[in-house]
Coordinates of C-alpha atoms and ligand atoms in Angstrom, one line a residue:
M8 CA 12.0 26.2 17.4
S9 CA 12.4 24.8 13.9
A10 CA 13.3 21.3 12.7
T11 CA 17.0 21.0 12.0
L12 CA 16.7 18.9 8.9
N13 CA 15.2 19.2 5.5
P14 CA 15.1 15.6 4.3
V15 CA 12.5 15.8 1.7
A16 CA 14.1 18.5 -0.5
D17 CA 17.5 16.8 -0.3
T18 CA 16.7 13.3 -1.2
T19 CA 13.4 12.6 -2.9
G20 CA 12.2 15.6 -4.8
S21 CA 10.1 13.6 -7.1
R22 CA 8.2 11.6 -4.5
L23 CA 5.1 13.7 -4.7
K24 CA 3.0 13.1 -7.8
G25 CA -0.1 15.3 -7.3
L26 CA -3.7 14.6 -6.5
K27 CA -5.7 11.6 -7.5
C28 CA -9.4 10.8 -7.3
R29 CA -10.2 8.0 -4.9
E30 CA -13.1 6.8 -7.0
C31 CA -12.2 7.2 -10.7
G32 CA -8.4 7.7 -10.5
S33 CA -8.4 11.0 -12.4
R34 CA -5.2 12.9 -11.7
Y35 CA -4.7 16.6 -10.9
D36 CA -1.7 18.9 -10.3
H37 CA -1.2 20.2 -6.8
A38 CA -3.9 22.8 -6.2
P39 CA -6.4 23.9 -3.6
V40 CA -9.1 21.5 -4.8
H41 CA -10.7 18.6 -3.0
V42 CA -13.4 17.2 -5.3
C43 CA -13.0 15.4 -8.6
E44 CA -14.4 17.3 -11.5
V45 CA -15.3 14.1 -13.3
C46 CA -17.1 12.1 -10.6
F47 CA -17.2 14.3 -7.5
G48 CA -15.1 11.8 -5.6
P49 CA -12.6 12.9 -2.9
L50 CA -9.0 13.7 -4.0
E51 CA -6.0 12.3 -2.3
V52 CA -2.3 13.0 -2.4
E53 CA -0.4 10.5 -4.5
Y54 CA 3.2 9.4 -3.6
D55 CA 5.9 7.6 -5.5
Y56 CA 6.6 4.9 -2.9
D57 CA 9.5 3.5 -4.9
A58 CA 11.3 6.8 -4.7
I59 CA 10.6 7.1 -1.0
G60 CA 11.6 3.5 -0.3
R61 CA 15.1 4.1 -1.8
T62 CA 16.1 6.5 0.9
L63 CA 13.8 6.0 3.9
D64 CA 14.6 3.4 6.6
R65 CA 14.0 3.1 10.4
A66 CA 17.4 4.3 11.4
T67 CA 17.0 7.5 9.4
I68 CA 13.7 8.2 11.1
E69 CA 14.9 7.3 14.6
A70 CA 17.9 9.6 14.3
R71 CA 15.6 12.7 13.7
E72 CA 14.0 15.0 16.2
P73 CA 11.0 13.6 18.1
T74 CA 8.3 15.6 16.2
M75 CA 5.9 14.7 13.5
W76 CA 8.4 16.0 10.9
R77 CA 10.5 12.9 11.3
Y78 CA 8.2 11.3 8.8
A79 CA 8.5 14.1 6.3
E80 CA 8.9 11.9 3.2
L81 CA 5.4 10.6 3.8
L82 CA 3.8 14.0 4.1
P83 CA 2.3 16.1 1.2
L84 CA 4.8 18.9 1.3
D85 CA 7.9 19.5 -0.9
S86 CA 10.0 20.1 2.1
V87 CA 9.8 20.7 5.8
P88 CA 8.7 24.3 6.2
E89 CA 11.3 26.8 7.4
K90 CA 9.1 27.5 10.5
A91 CA 8.1 24.0 11.4
L92 CA 6.6 23.9 14.9
P93 CA 7.6 20.9 17.1
I94 CA 4.3 19.2 16.8
G95 CA 3.5 15.6 17.7
Y96 CA 5.6 12.7 19.0
T97 CA 3.2 12.5 21.9
P98 CA 3.6 9.7 24.5
L99 CA 2.2 6.2 23.9
I100 CA 1.3 5.3 27.5
K101 CA 1.1 1.6 28.6
A102 CA -2.2 1.8 30.5
D103 CA -2.0 -1.1 33.0
R104 CA -4.3 0.3 35.6
L105 CA -7.0 1.1 33.0
A106 CA -6.4 -2.3 31.4
K107 CA -7.1 -4.0 34.6
R108 CA -10.4 -2.1 35.0
L109 CA -11.4 -3.0 31.4
G110 CA -10.3 -6.6 31.8
L111 CA -7.6 -6.3 29.1
R112 CA -4.1 -7.7 29.1
E113 CA -2.2 -5.2 26.9
L114 CA -3.5 -1.6 26.5
Y115 CA -1.9 1.6 25.3
V116 CA -3.2 5.2 25.2
K117 CA -1.9 7.4 22.4
S118 CA -2.0 10.7 24.1
D119 CA -2.6 13.7 21.8
H120 CA -4.3 15.5 24.7
V121 CA -0.7 16.9 25.1
C122 CA 0.0 17.6 21.5
H123 CA 1.9 20.9 21.0
P124 CA 0.7 23.7 20.6
T125 CA -3.1 23.5 21.1
L126 CA -3.5 20.1 22.8
S127 CA -5.3 18.0 20.2
F128 CA -4.3 16.0 17.1
K129 CA -5.6 18.8 15.0
D130 CA -2.2 20.5 15.2
R131 CA -0.9 17.7 13.0
V132 CA -3.4 18.2 10.2
V133 CA -3.2 22.0 10.4
A134 CA 0.6 21.9 9.9
M135 CA 0.0 20.4 6.5
A136 CA -2.9 22.7 5.5
V137 CA -1.2 25.9 6.6
A138 CA 2.1 25.1 4.8
R139 CA 0.1 24.5 1.6
A140 CA -2.0 27.6 2.1
R141 CA 1.3 29.6 2.1
D142 CA 2.5 27.8 -1.0
F143 CA -0.7 28.5 -2.8
G144 CA -0.5 32.2 -1.9
F145 CA -3.5 32.5 0.3
D146 CA -3.3 35.4 2.8
T147 CA -6.2 34.2 4.9
F148 CA -6.2 30.8 6.6
A149 CA -9.7 29.6 7.7
C150 CA -11.7 26.6 8.7
A151 CA -15.1 25.2 9.6
S152 CA -14.7 23.7 13.1
T153 CA -16.2 21.7 15.9
G154 CA -13.7 23.4 18.3
N155 CA -10.2 21.8 18.2
L156 CA -9.5 22.7 14.6
A157 CA -10.4 26.3 15.4
N158 CA -7.7 26.4 18.1
A159 CA -5.1 24.8 15.8
V160 CA -5.9 27.0 12.8
A161 CA -5.8 30.2 14.9
A162 CA -2.4 29.2 16.5
A163 CA -0.8 28.2 13.3
A164 CA -1.9 31.4 11.5
A165 CA -0.5 33.4 14.4
A166 CA 2.8 31.7 14.3
L167 CA 3.2 32.4 10.6
G168 CA 1.7 35.9 10.6
M169 CA -1.4 35.0 8.5
K170 CA -4.9 36.2 9.0
A171 CA -7.3 33.6 10.4
Y172 CA -11.1 33.2 10.1
V173 CA -12.8 30.5 12.1
F174 CA -16.4 29.4 11.6
I175 CA -18.2 27.4 14.3
P176 CA -21.6 26.3 15.3
H177 CA -22.8 29.0 17.8
D178 CA -23.2 26.6 20.8
L179 CA -19.6 25.3 21.2
E180 CA -17.8 25.1 24.5
D181 CA -16.6 28.6 25.7
Q182 CA -13.1 27.2 26.5
K183 CA -12.7 26.3 22.8
I184 CA -13.9 29.7 21.7
Y185 CA -11.6 31.6 24.1
G186 CA -8.8 29.3 23.1
T187 CA -9.2 30.5 19.5
L188 CA -9.8 34.2 20.2
V189 CA -6.5 34.5 22.2
Y190 CA -4.5 34.0 19.0
G191 CA -6.2 37.0 17.3
A192 CA -8.3 35.0 15.0
K193 CA -11.7 36.3 13.8
V194 CA -14.4 33.9 15.1
V195 CA -17.8 33.8 13.4
K196 CA -20.6 31.8 15.2
I197 CA -23.2 30.4 12.9
K198 CA -26.7 29.8 14.0
G199 CA -26.8 26.2 12.7
T200 CA -25.2 22.8 12.8
Y201 CA -21.7 21.9 11.8
D202 CA -22.9 20.7 8.4
E203 CA -24.5 24.1 7.8
V204 CA -21.3 25.8 8.8
N205 CA -19.3 23.6 6.5
R206 CA -21.6 24.4 3.5
L207 CA -21.3 28.1 4.1
C208 CA -17.5 27.8 4.3
A209 CA -17.4 26.1 0.8
E210 CA -19.1 29.2 -0.6
I211 CA -16.9 31.6 1.3
G212 CA -13.8 29.9 0.2
D213 CA -14.8 30.3 -3.5
K214 CA -15.9 33.9 -3.2
Y215 CA -13.1 35.2 -1.0
N216 CA -10.3 33.0 -2.2
W217 CA -9.3 31.9 1.2
G218 CA -7.5 28.7 2.2
F219 CA -9.8 26.5 4.2
A220 CA -7.9 23.8 6.1
N221 CA -10.7 21.2 5.9
V222 CA -12.4 22.3 2.7
N223 CA -10.3 23.3 -0.3
L224 CA -7.0 22.2 1.4
R225 CA -8.6 18.9 2.7
P226 CA -6.4 16.4 0.7
Y227 CA -3.3 18.0 2.3
Y228 CA -4.8 18.5 5.7
A229 CA -6.0 14.9 6.1
E230 CA -2.5 13.5 5.4
G231 CA -1.3 15.1 8.7
S232 CA -3.3 12.5 10.6
K233 CA -1.0 9.8 9.4
T234 CA 1.8 11.0 11.7
Y235 CA -0.3 10.0 14.7
A236 CA -0.3 6.4 13.4
F237 CA 3.4 6.4 12.3
E238 CA 4.3 7.3 15.9
I239 CA 2.1 4.5 17.4
A240 CA 3.8 1.9 15.2
E241 CA 7.3 3.2 15.9
Q242 CA 6.6 3.4 19.7
L243 CA 5.4 -0.2 19.6
G244 CA 8.7 -1.3 18.1
W245 CA 7.6 -1.0 14.5
R246 CA 4.5 -3.1 15.0
T247 CA 0.8 -2.3 14.9
P248 CA -1.7 -3.5 17.6
D249 CA -4.3 -6.2 17.3
H250 CA -7.0 -3.5 17.8
V251 CA -7.2 0.3 17.5
V252 CA -10.2 2.3 18.7
S253 CA -10.5 5.7 17.1
P254 CA -12.9 8.5 17.6
M255 CA -14.8 9.6 14.5
A256 CA -16.1 13.0 13.5
G257 CA -15.8 13.5 9.7
G258 CA -14.3 10.0 9.6
S259 CA -10.9 11.1 8.3
L260 CA -8.5 10.1 11.1
I261 CA -9.5 6.4 11.3
N262 CA -8.9 6.1 7.5
K263 CA -5.5 7.8 7.7
I264 CA -4.4 5.6 10.6
R265 CA -5.0 2.6 8.3
K266 CA -3.3 4.3 5.4
A267 CA -0.2 5.1 7.5
W268 CA 0.3 1.6 8.6
K269 CA -0.2 0.3 5.1
E270 CA 2.5 2.7 3.9
L271 CA 4.9 1.5 6.6
E272 CA 4.2 -2.0 5.6
L273 CA 4.7 -1.2 1.9
L274 CA 8.1 0.4 2.6
G275 CA 9.2 -2.6 4.6
L276 CA 9.4 -0.7 7.9
L277 CA 7.1 -3.0 10.0
E278 CA 8.2 -6.1 11.8
A279 CA 5.2 -8.0 10.6
P280 CA 2.3 -7.2 8.2
T281 CA -0.4 -5.1 9.8
Q282 CA -3.6 -7.0 10.8
T283 CA -5.1 -4.5 13.0
K284 CA -8.9 -4.5 13.5
F285 CA -10.2 -0.9 13.3
H286 CA -13.0 0.1 15.7
G287 CA -14.9 3.4 15.5
A288 CA -16.3 5.5 18.4
Q289 CA -19.0 8.1 18.2
A290 CA -21.4 9.6 20.7
E291 CA -24.9 8.2 20.8
G292 CA -26.3 11.6 20.1
C293 CA -24.5 11.8 16.8
A294 CA -23.4 8.4 15.5
P295 CA -24.1 8.2 11.7
I296 CA -21.1 6.1 11.0
V297 CA -21.4 3.7 13.9
E298 CA -25.1 3.2 13.2
A299 CA -24.3 2.2 9.6
V300 CA -21.7 -0.2 10.8
R301 CA -23.9 -1.8 13.4
A302 CA -26.8 -2.1 10.9
G303 CA -24.5 -3.7 8.3
R304 CA -25.4 -1.1 5.7
E305 CA -23.1 0.9 3.4
L306 CA -25.3 4.0 3.3
I307 CA -24.5 6.7 6.0
K308 CA -27.8 8.3 7.1
P309 CA -27.0 11.9 8.2
V310 CA -28.0 13.0 11.7
K311 CA -29.9 16.2 11.3
Q312 CA -29.7 17.5 14.9
P313 CA -26.7 16.2 16.8
N314 CA -27.2 16.2 20.5
T315 CA -24.2 15.2 22.7
I316 CA -21.6 16.6 25.1
A317 CA -19.0 15.4 22.6
R318 CA -19.2 18.5 20.4
S319 CA -15.9 17.9 18.8
L320 CA -17.3 14.7 17.2
A321 CA -20.7 16.1 16.4
I322 CA -20.7 16.0 12.6
G323 CA -24.1 14.8 11.3
N324 CA -23.0 14.3 7.7
P325 CA -19.4 13.0 7.9
A326 CA -17.4 13.8 4.7
D327 CA -15.4 10.5 5.0
G328 CA -18.1 8.5 6.7
F329 CA -18.5 6.0 3.8
Y330 CA -14.8 5.2 3.8
A331 CA -14.6 5.1 7.6
A332 CA -17.4 2.4 7.7
R333 CA -15.6 0.5 4.9
C334 CA -12.3 0.6 6.8
I335 CA -14.1 -0.8 9.9
R336 CA -15.8 -3.5 7.8
E337 CA -12.8 -4.5 5.8
T338 CA -10.5 -4.9 8.8
G339 CA -13.0 -6.9 10.9
G340 CA -13.6 -4.2 13.5
F341 CA -16.9 -2.8 14.8
G342 CA -18.4 0.4 16.2
A343 CA -19.9 1.6 19.5
A344 CA -21.8 4.7 20.5
P345 CA -21.9 5.5 24.3
N346 CA -24.4 8.0 25.8
D347 CA -23.4 11.2 27.6
D348 CA -23.4 9.6 31.1
E349 CA -21.1 6.8 29.9
I350 CA -18.8 9.4 28.2
R351 CA -18.5 11.4 31.4
E352 CA -17.9 8.3 33.5
A353 CA -15.2 7.1 31.0
M354 CA -13.4 10.5 31.2
L355 CA -13.2 10.2 34.9
L356 CA -12.1 6.5 34.7
L357 CA -9.2 7.4 32.4
A358 CA -8.3 10.4 34.7
E359 CA -8.5 8.3 37.9
T360 CA -6.6 5.2 36.6
E361 CA -4.0 6.8 34.4
G362 CA -3.7 10.5 35.3
I363 CA -4.9 11.4 31.8
F364 CA -7.5 14.1 31.5
T365 CA -9.1 13.9 28.1
E366 CA -11.9 15.9 26.5
T367 CA -15.3 14.4 25.8
A368 CA -14.0 12.8 22.5
G369 CA -11.6 10.7 24.6
G370 CA -14.4 9.7 26.9
V371 CA -16.3 8.5 23.9
T372 CA -13.4 6.4 22.8
V373 CA -12.8 4.8 26.2
A374 CA -16.5 4.2 26.8
A375 CA -16.8 2.6 23.3
T376 CA -13.8 0.4 24.0
R377 CA -15.5 -0.9 27.1
K378 CA -18.7 -1.7 25.1
L379 CA -16.7 -3.4 22.4
I380 CA -15.0 -5.6 25.0
E381 CA -18.3 -6.5 26.7
E382 CA -19.8 -7.3 23.3
G383 CA -16.9 -9.6 22.4
H384 CA -15.6 -7.5 19.5
I385 CA -12.3 -7.0 21.3
N386 CA -10.6 -10.1 22.6
R387 CA -9.3 -9.5 26.2
D388 CA -6.0 -11.3 25.4
E389 CA -5.1 -9.1 22.4
S390 CA -3.3 -5.8 22.3
V391 CA -5.4 -2.6 22.1
V392 CA -4.5 1.1 21.4
I393 CA -7.0 3.7 22.4
C394 CA -6.8 7.0 20.6
V395 CA -7.0 10.0 22.9
T396 CA -7.1 13.0 20.6
G397 CA -7.9 16.0 22.8
Q398 CA -7.5 17.8 26.2
G399 CA -9.9 17.7 29.1
L400 CA -9.4 21.3 30.1
K401 CA -11.1 22.4 27.0
T402 CA -14.4 20.7 27.9
M403 CA -14.4 21.2 31.6
D404 CA -18.1 22.0 31.9
A405 CA -19.0 18.6 30.6
V406 CA -17.6 16.8 33.6
V407 CA -18.5 19.2 36.3
P408 CA -21.9 17.5 37.0
A409 CA -20.0 14.3 37.8
L410 CA -17.5 15.9 40.2
E411 CA -17.5 16.1 44.0
T412 CA -17.8 19.6 45.5
P413 CA -14.7 20.5 47.6
Q414 CA -15.2 21.0 51.3
I415 CA -14.6 24.5 52.8
I416 CA -13.1 24.9 56.3
S417 CA -11.4 27.7 58.2
P418 CA -7.6 27.6 58.4
N419 CA -7.7 25.7 61.6
L420 CA -6.6 22.1 62.5
S421 CA -9.6 21.1 64.5
E422 CA -12.0 21.8 61.6
F423 CA -9.8 19.6 59.4
D424 CA -9.8 16.9 62.1
A425 CA -13.6 17.1 62.2
L426 CA -13.7 16.7 58.4
T427 CA -11.6 13.5 58.4
K428 CA -13.8 11.9 61.0
E429 CA -17.0 12.2 58.9
Ligands
PLP508 C1 -11.7 16.3 14.9 C2 -11.5 15.4 16.0 C3 -11.6 14.0 15.8 C4 -12.0 13.3 14.6 O1 -11.6 13.7 13.4 P1 -12.1 13.2 12.0 O2 -10.8 13.0 11.3 O3 -12.9 14.3 11.4 O4 -12.9 11.9 12.1 C5 -11.3 13.2 16.9 N1 -11.0 13.7 18.1 C6 -11.0 15.1 18.3 C7 -10.7 15.6 19.7 C8 -11.2 15.9 17.3 O5 -11.1 17.3 17.5
ZN509 ZN1 -13.2 11.0 -9.9

């Protein structure tokens, strides 16, 4: 299925300016680069919001297909790709039963555990990176991954007929590895942590001239996360919540949620200025950003040996950690880092109250929300959005220890009767 419209090329061809350094403001033409040559700061895509604002309004967006491509003007591509998969526009679920258990009045779950095609929000970022990889002429699309990115990269490459190479820490969940191999991607397990995988990938990218979604294509990749937040605002009637709780791995998503809502505000698309408090969630066994926030320090101390069931979030040295901590601090949010038992418990709580089965990262976010409420960082009378970013079937082994063992009986009514009497 492809999107029926091509709004970007038609209306605002000049809206994309190029790349700009977040620190020193140096500008670059579009290219597969992610670090500033002058100051080593991260590069970001720069837009001409005046040009975008001249053509983009709510009615235009609302009339489009319910996919992430409805926000095409705010994405870092010249046009909607010819083969644009129907990614995103996942449900925002009003979670009243969970709200009651957490003691909240107004709670929503943004549910990317059902994002097409690989059941995590990584399909959104990969859609940007793979389109740019094609533009830049790479024949191989690759990534360093904690699991979900691997799935998304492999599926996107398959759909476009590109070669895919995926590099992962050797001890990832089997479900995520199989869910990458099925698409025909080459998977390389590295005996090391994610940070070591990432470092190796930077060298491979240079030497082999491959497009790495989250390395040399990172400025484009990261922009895809904004669509998750555009959808939340639209689904809330063009408003933003009082609080959002986001999982953090490299720290990119939480920053892009903020950027997305600021963009909508700048373009006059929101009902009221956004005043959302941003809260960050990490697992206790790998919480470099949350630790910095809770200690009130700017410096992110890398975690050398992450140790948690939340593998998808286990990045010891987060690329955007500094900015994630700043986003939390500036908006008046906070951070929490539940342990593995609390994560498992929260996965089951969400499943049992709302029928939503999320992976460990979602357990981290729900458990962190609970802590933030108990600590008074989230007011019970204010609106909250919990970011669920991945699918529970991919981390099944993590919850097995907390599940009941099913009973076995013969196909015989009296044995069932006996069972119900116990
Ligand atoms: C990658 C990932 C995140 C966090 O992403 P960052 O942008 O690196 O912080 C959150 N949830 C899931 C399920 C992920 O796979
Ligand atoms: Zn710079």
